[in-house]
PDB file of C-alpha atoms in Angstrom:
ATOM      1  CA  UNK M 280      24.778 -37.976 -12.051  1.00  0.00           C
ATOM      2  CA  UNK M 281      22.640 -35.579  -9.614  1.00  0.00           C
ATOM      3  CA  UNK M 282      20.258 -33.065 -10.524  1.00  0.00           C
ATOM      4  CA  UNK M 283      17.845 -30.738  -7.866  1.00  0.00           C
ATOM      5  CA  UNK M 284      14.633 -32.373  -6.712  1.00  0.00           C
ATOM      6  CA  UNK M 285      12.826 -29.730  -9.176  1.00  0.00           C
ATOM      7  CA  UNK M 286      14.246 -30.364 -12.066  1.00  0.00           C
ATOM      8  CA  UNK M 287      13.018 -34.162 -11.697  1.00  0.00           C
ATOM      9  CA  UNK M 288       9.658 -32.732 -10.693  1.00  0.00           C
ATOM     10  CA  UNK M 289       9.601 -30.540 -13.768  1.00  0.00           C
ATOM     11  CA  UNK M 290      10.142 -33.467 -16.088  1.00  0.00           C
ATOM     12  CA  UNK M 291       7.894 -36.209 -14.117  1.00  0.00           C
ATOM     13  CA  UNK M 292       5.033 -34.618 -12.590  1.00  0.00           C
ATOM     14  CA  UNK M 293       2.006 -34.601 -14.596  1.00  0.00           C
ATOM     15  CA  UNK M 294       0.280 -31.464 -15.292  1.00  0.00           C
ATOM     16  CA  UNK M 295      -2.337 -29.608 -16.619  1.00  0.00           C
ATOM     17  CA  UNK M 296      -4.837 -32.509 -14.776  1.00  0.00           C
ATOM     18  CA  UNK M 297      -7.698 -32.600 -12.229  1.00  0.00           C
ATOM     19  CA  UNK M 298      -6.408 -31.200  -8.784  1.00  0.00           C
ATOM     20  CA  UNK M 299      -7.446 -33.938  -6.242  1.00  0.00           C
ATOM     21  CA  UNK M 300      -7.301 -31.548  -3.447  1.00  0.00           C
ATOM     22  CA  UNK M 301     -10.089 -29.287  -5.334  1.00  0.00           C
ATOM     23  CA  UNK M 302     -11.275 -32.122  -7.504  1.00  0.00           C
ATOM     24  CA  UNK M 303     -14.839 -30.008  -6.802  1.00  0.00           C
ATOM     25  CA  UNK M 304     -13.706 -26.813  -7.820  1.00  0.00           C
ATOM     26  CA  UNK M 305     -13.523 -25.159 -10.786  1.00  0.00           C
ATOM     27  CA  UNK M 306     -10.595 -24.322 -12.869  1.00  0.00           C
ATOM     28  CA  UNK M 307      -8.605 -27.038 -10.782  1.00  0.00           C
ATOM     29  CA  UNK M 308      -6.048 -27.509 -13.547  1.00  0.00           C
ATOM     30  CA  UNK M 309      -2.669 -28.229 -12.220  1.00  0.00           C
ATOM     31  CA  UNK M 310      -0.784 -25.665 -13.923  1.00  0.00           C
ATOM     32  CA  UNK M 311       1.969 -24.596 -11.241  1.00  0.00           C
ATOM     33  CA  UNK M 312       5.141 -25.983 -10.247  1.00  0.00           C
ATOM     34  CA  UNK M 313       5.876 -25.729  -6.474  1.00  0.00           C
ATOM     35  CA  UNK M 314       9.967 -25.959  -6.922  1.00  0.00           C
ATOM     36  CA  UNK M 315      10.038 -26.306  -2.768  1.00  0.00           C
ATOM     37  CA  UNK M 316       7.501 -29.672  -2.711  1.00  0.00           C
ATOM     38  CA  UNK M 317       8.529 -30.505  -5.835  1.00  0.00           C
ATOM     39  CA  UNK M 318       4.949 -31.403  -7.130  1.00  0.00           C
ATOM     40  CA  UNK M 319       2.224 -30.291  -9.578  1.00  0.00           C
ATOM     41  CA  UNK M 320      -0.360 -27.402  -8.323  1.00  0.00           C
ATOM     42  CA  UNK M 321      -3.753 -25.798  -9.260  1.00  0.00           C
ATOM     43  CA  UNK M 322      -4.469 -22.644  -8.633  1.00  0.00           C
ATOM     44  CA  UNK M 323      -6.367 -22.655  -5.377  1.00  0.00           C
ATOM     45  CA  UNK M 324      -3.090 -24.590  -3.703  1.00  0.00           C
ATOM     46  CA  UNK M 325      -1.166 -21.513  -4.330  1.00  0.00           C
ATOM     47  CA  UNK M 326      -2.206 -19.663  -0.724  1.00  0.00           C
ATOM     48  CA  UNK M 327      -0.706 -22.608   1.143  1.00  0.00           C
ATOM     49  CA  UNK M 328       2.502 -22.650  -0.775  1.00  0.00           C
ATOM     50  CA  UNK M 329       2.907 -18.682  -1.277  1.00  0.00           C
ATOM     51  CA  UNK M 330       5.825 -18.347   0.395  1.00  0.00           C
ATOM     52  CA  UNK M 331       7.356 -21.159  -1.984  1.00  0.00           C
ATOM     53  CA  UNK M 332       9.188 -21.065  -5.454  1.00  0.00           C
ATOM     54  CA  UNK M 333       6.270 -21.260  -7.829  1.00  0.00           C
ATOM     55  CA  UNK M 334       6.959 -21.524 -11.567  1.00  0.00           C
ATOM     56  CA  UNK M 335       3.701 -21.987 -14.072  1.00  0.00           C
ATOM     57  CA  UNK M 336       3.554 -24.255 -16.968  1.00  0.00           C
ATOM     58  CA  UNK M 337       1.770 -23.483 -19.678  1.00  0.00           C
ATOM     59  CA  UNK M 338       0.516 -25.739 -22.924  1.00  0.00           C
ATOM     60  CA  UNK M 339       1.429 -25.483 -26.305  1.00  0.00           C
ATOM     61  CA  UNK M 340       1.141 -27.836 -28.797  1.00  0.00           C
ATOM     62  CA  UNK M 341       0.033 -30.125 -26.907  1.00  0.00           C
ATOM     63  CA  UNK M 342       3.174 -29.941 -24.701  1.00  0.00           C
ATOM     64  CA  UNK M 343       4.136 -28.172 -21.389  1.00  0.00           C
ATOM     65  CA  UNK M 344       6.585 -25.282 -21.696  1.00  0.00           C
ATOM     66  CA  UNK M 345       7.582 -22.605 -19.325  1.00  0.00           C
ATOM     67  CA  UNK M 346       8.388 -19.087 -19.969  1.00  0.00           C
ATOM     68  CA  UNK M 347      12.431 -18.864 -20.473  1.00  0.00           C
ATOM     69  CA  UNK M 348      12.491 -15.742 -18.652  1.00  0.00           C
ATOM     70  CA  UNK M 349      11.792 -17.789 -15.581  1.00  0.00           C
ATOM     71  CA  UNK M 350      13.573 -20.756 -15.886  1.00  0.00           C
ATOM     72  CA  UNK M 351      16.481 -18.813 -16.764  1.00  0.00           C
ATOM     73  CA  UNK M 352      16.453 -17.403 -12.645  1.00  0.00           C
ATOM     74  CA  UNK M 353      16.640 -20.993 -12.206  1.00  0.00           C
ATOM     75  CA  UNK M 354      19.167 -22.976 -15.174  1.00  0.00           C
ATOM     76  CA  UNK M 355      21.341 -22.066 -17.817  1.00  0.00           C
ATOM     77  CA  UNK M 356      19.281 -22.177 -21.153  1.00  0.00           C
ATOM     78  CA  UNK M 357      21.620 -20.961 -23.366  1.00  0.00           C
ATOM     79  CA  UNK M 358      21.404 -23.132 -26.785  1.00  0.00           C
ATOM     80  CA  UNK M 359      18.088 -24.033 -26.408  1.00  0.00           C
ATOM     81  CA  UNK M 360      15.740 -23.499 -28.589  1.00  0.00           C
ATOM     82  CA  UNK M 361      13.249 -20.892 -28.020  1.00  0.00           C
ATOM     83  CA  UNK M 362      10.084 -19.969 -29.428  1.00  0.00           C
ATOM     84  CA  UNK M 363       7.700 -16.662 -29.350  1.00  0.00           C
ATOM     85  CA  UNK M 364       4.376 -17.066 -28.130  1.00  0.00           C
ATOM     86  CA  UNK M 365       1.855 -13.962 -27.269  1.00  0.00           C
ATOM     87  CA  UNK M 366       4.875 -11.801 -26.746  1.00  0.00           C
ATOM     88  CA  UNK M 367       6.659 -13.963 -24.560  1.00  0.00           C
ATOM     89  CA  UNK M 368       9.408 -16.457 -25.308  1.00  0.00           C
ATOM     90  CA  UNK M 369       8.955 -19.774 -23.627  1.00  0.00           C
ATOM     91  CA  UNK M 370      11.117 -22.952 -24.541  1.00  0.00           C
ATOM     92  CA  UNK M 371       9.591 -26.884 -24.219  1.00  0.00           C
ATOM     93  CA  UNK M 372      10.202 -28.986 -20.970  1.00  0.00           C
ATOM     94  CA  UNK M 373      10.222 -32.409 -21.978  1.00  0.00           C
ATOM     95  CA  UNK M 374      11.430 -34.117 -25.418  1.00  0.00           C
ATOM     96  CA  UNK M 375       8.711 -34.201 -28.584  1.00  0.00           C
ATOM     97  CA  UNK M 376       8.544 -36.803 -31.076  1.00  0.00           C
ATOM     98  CA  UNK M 377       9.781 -35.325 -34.572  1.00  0.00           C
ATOM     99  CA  UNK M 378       6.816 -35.404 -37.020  1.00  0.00           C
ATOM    100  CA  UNK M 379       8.814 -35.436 -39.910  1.00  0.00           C
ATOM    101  CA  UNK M 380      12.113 -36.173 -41.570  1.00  0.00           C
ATOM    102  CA  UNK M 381      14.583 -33.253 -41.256  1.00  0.00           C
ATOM    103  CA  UNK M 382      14.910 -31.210 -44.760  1.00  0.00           C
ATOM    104  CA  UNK M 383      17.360 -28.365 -45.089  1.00  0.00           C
ATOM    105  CA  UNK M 384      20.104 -26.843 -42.934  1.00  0.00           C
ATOM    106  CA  UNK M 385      20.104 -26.705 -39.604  1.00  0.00           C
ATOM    107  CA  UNK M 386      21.441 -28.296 -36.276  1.00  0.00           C
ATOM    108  CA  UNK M 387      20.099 -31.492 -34.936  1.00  0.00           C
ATOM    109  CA  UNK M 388      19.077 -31.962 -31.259  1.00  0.00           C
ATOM    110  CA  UNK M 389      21.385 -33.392 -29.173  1.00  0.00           C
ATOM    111  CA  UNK M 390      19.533 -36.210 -27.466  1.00  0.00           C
ATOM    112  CA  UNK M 391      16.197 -36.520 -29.824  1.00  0.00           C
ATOM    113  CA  UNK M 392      17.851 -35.763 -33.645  1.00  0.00           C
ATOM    114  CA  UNK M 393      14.967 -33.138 -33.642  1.00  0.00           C
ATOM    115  CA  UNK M 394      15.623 -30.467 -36.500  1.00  0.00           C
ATOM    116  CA  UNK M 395      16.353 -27.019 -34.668  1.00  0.00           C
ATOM    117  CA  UNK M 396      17.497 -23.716 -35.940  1.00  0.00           C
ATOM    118  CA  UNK M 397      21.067 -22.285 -35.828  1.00  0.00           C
ATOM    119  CA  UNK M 398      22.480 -21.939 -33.565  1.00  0.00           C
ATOM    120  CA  UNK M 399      20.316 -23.830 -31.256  1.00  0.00           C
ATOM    121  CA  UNK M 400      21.537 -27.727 -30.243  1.00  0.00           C
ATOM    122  CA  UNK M 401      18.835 -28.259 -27.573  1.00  0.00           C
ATOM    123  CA  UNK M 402      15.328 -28.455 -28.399  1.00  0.00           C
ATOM    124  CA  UNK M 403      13.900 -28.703 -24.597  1.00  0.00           C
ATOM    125  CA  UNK M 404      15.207 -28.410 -21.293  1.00  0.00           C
ATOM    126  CA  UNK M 405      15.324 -32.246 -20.652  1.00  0.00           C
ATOM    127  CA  UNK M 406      17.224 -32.499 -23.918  1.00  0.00           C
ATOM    128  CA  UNK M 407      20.004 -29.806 -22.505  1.00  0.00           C
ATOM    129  CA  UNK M 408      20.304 -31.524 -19.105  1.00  0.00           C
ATOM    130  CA  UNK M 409      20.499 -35.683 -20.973  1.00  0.00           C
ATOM    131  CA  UNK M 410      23.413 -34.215 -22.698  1.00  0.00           C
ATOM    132  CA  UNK M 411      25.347 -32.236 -19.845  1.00  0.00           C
ATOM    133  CA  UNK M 412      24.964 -34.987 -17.719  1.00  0.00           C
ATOM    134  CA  UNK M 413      25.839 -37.126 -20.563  1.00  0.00           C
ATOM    135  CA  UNK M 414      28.942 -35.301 -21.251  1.00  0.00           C
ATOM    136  CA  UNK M 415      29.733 -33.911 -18.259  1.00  0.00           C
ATOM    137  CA  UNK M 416      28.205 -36.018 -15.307  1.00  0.00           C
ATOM    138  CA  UNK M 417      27.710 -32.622 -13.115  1.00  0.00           C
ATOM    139  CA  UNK M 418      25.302 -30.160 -13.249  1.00  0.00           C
ATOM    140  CA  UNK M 419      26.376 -27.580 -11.064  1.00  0.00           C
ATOM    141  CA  UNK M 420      27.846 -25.565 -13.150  1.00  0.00           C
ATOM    142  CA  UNK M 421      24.720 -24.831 -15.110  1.00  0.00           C
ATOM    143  CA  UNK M 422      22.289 -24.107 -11.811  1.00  0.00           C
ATOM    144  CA  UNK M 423      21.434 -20.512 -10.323  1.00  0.00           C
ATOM    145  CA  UNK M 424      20.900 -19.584  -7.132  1.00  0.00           C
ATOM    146  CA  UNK M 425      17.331 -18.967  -6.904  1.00  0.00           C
ATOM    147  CA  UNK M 426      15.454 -17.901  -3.555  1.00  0.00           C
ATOM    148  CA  UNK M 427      12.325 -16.354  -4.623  1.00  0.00           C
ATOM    149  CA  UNK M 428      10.129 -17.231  -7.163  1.00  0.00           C
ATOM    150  CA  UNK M 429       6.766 -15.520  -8.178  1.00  0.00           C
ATOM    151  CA  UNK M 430       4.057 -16.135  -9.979  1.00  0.00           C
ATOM    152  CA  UNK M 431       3.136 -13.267 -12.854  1.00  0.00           C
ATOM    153  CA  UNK M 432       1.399 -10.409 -12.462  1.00  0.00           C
ATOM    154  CA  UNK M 433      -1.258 -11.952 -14.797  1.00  0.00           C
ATOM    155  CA  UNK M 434      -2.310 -15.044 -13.052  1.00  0.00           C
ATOM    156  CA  UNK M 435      -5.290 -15.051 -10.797  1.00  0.00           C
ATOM    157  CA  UNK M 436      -6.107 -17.155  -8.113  1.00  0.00           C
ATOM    158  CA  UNK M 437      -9.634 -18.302  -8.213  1.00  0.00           C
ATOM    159  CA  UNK M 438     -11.943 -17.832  -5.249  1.00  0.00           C
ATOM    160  CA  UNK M 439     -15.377 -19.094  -4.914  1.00  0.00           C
ATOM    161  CA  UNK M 440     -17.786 -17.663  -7.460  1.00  0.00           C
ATOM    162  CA  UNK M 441     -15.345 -16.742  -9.692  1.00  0.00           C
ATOM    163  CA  UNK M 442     -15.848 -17.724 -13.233  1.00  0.00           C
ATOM    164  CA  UNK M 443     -13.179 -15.424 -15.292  1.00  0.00           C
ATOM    165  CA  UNK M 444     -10.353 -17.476 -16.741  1.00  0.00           C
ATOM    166  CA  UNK M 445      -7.495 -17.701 -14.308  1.00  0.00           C
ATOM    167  CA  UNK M 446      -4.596 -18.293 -16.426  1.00  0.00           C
ATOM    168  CA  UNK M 447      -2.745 -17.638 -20.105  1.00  0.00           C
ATOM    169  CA  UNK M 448      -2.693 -20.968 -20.264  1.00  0.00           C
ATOM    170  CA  UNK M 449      -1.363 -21.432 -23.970  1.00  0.00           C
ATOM    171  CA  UNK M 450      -4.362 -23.337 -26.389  1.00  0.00           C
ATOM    172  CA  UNK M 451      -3.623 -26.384 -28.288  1.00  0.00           C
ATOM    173  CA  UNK M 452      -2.834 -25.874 -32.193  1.00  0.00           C
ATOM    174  CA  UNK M 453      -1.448 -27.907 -34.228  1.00  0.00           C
ATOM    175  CA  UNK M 454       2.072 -27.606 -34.996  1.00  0.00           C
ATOM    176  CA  UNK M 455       3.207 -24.848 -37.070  1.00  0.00           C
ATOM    177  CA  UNK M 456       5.860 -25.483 -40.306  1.00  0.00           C
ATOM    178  CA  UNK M 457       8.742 -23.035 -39.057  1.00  0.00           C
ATOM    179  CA  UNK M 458      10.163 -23.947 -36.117  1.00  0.00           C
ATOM    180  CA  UNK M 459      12.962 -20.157 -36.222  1.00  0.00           C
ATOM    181  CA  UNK M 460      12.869 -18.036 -32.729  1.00  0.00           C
ATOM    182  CA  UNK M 461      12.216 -15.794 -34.598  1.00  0.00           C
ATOM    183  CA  UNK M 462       9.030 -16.415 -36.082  1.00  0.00           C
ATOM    184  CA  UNK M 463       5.816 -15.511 -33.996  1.00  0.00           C
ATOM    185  CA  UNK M 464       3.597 -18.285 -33.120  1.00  0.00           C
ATOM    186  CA  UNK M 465       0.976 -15.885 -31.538  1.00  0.00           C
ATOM    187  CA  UNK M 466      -1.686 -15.756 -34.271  1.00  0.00           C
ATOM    188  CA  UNK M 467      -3.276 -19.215 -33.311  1.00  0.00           C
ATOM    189  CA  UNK M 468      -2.938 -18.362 -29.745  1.00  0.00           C
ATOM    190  CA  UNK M 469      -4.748 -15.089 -29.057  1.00  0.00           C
ATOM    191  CA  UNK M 470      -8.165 -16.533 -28.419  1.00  0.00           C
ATOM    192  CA  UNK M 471      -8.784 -16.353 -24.566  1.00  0.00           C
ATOM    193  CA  UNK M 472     -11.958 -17.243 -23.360  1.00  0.00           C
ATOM    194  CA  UNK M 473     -13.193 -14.008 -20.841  1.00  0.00           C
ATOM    195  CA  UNK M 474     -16.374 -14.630 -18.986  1.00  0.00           C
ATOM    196  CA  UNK M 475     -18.000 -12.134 -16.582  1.00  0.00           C
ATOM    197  CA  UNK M 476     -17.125 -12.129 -13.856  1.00  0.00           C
ATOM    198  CA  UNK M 477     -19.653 -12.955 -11.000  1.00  0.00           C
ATOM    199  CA  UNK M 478     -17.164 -13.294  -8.140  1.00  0.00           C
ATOM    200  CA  UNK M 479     -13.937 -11.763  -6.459  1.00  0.00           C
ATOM    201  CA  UNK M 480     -10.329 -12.488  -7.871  1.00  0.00           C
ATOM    202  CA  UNK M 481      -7.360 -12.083  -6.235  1.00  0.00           C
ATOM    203  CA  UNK M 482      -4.165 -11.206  -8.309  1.00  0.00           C
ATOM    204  CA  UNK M 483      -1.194 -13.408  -7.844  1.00  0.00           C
ATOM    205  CA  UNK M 484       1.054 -10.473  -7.325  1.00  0.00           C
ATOM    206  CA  UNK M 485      -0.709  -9.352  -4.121  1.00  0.00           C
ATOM    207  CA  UNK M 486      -1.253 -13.271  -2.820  1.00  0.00           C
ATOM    208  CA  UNK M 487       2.629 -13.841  -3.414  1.00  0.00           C
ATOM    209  CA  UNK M 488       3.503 -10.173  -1.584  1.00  0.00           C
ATOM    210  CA  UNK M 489       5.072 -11.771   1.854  1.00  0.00           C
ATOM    211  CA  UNK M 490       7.312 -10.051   3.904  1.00  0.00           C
ATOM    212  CA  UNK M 491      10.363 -11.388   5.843  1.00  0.00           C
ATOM    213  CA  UNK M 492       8.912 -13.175   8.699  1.00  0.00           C
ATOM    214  CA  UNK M 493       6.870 -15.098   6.381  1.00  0.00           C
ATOM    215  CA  UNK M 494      10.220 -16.217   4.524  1.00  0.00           C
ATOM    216  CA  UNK M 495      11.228 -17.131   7.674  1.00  0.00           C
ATOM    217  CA  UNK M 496       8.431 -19.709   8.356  1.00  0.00           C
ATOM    218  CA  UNK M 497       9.551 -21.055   5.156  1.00  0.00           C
ATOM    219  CA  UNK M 498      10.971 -24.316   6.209  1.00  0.00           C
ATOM    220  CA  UNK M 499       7.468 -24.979   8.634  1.00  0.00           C
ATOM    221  CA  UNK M 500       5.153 -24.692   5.824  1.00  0.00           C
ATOM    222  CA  UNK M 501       6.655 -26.111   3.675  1.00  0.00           C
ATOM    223  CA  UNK M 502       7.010 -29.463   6.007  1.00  0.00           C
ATOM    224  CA  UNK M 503       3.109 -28.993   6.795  1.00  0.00           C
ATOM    225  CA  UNK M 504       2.506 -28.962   2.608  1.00  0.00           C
ATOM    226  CA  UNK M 505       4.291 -31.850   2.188  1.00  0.00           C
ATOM    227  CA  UNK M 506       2.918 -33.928   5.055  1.00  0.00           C
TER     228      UNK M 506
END
């Protein structure tokens, strides 16, 4: 039962921790998926792995979820359950324990017996994937083809001096009642904390602009990352 090196990254790597490489630094959160090294990020790795697939995780909930408009580039997430979040719909990466006992109608998870909405039968990405592989044994089916993969317009890459919050990085609320796609989770999410700024930025659009002949030192980089 395979499944791409990034997928297993996605589900194992730990995030949203102390970047060893900038333990020093600040705003060293690992909050970026590098899809090609298959391993957690922060922010000031992204230069040496711009010319790789980068995906960024965000928090919620105490949980790591990704926006579904980028994993979708990358996997089939059809019947899993979604939720809207500052304007953007993301879905959950790993499995959550279920607070409480289901009341209502509904569908049930597939793999965790998690109460979901119709017509949702997947409450995470990990959940979806247990149960094709399950059912199915093969994944391939379900995967895109995805060669390029930027980081958002909105996240900035920290330079020294900088002291503005780099990221959306979703804050920590407890859980909310409703769990519909429809519903809008934003209003315990809106509080970003600006600083002034004292110190360049750099916007992740312009850092992940590369042009063919980087692509084509693709494969050499992304040996000298991983060594």
């Amino acid at each position: 039962m395979w499944k791409p090196a990034w997928l297993e990254a996605l589900n194992t790597q730990k995030f949203f921790k102390a970047c060893s490489l900038h333990e020093h630094a600040k705003k060293n959160e690992k909050n970026i998926c590098c899809l090609d090294c298959c391993t957690s990020i922060c922010p000031h790795c992204v230069a040496a792995h711009r010319v790789h697939r980068l995906l960024q995780v965000r928090r919620y909930v105490y949980h790591d979820v990704v926006r579904l408009e980028d994993l979708e580039k990358l996997i089939d997430c059809s019947s899993v359950q979604s939720y809207t979040i500052n304007s953007s719909k993301v879905v959950f990466l790993k499995k959550r324990p279920q607070n409480r006992q289901f009341k209502g109608s509904g569908n049930i998870c597939t793999s965790c017996d998690r109460s979901l909405q119709e017509p949702y039968f997947h409450c995470s990405l990990d959940c979806k994937v247990e149960y094709i592989l399950r059912q199915k044994k093969d994944l391939s089916a379900y995967l895109r083809p995805c060669k390029i993969l930027q980081l958002g317009p909105d996240f900035f890459i920290p330079h020294d001096g900088d002291d503005e919050t780099t990221h959306s990085t979703l804050v920590d609320v407890d859980e909310p009642m409703g769990s519909s796609d429809s519903e809008n989770l934003s209003a315990p999410c809106t509080n970003f904390v600006r600083k002034k700024r004292s110190g360049p930025y750099i916007c992740a659009r312009s850092v992940n602009r590369v042009s063919d002949d980087d692509y084509g030192n693709k494969h050499e980089q992304k040996k000298r990352c991983s060594s």
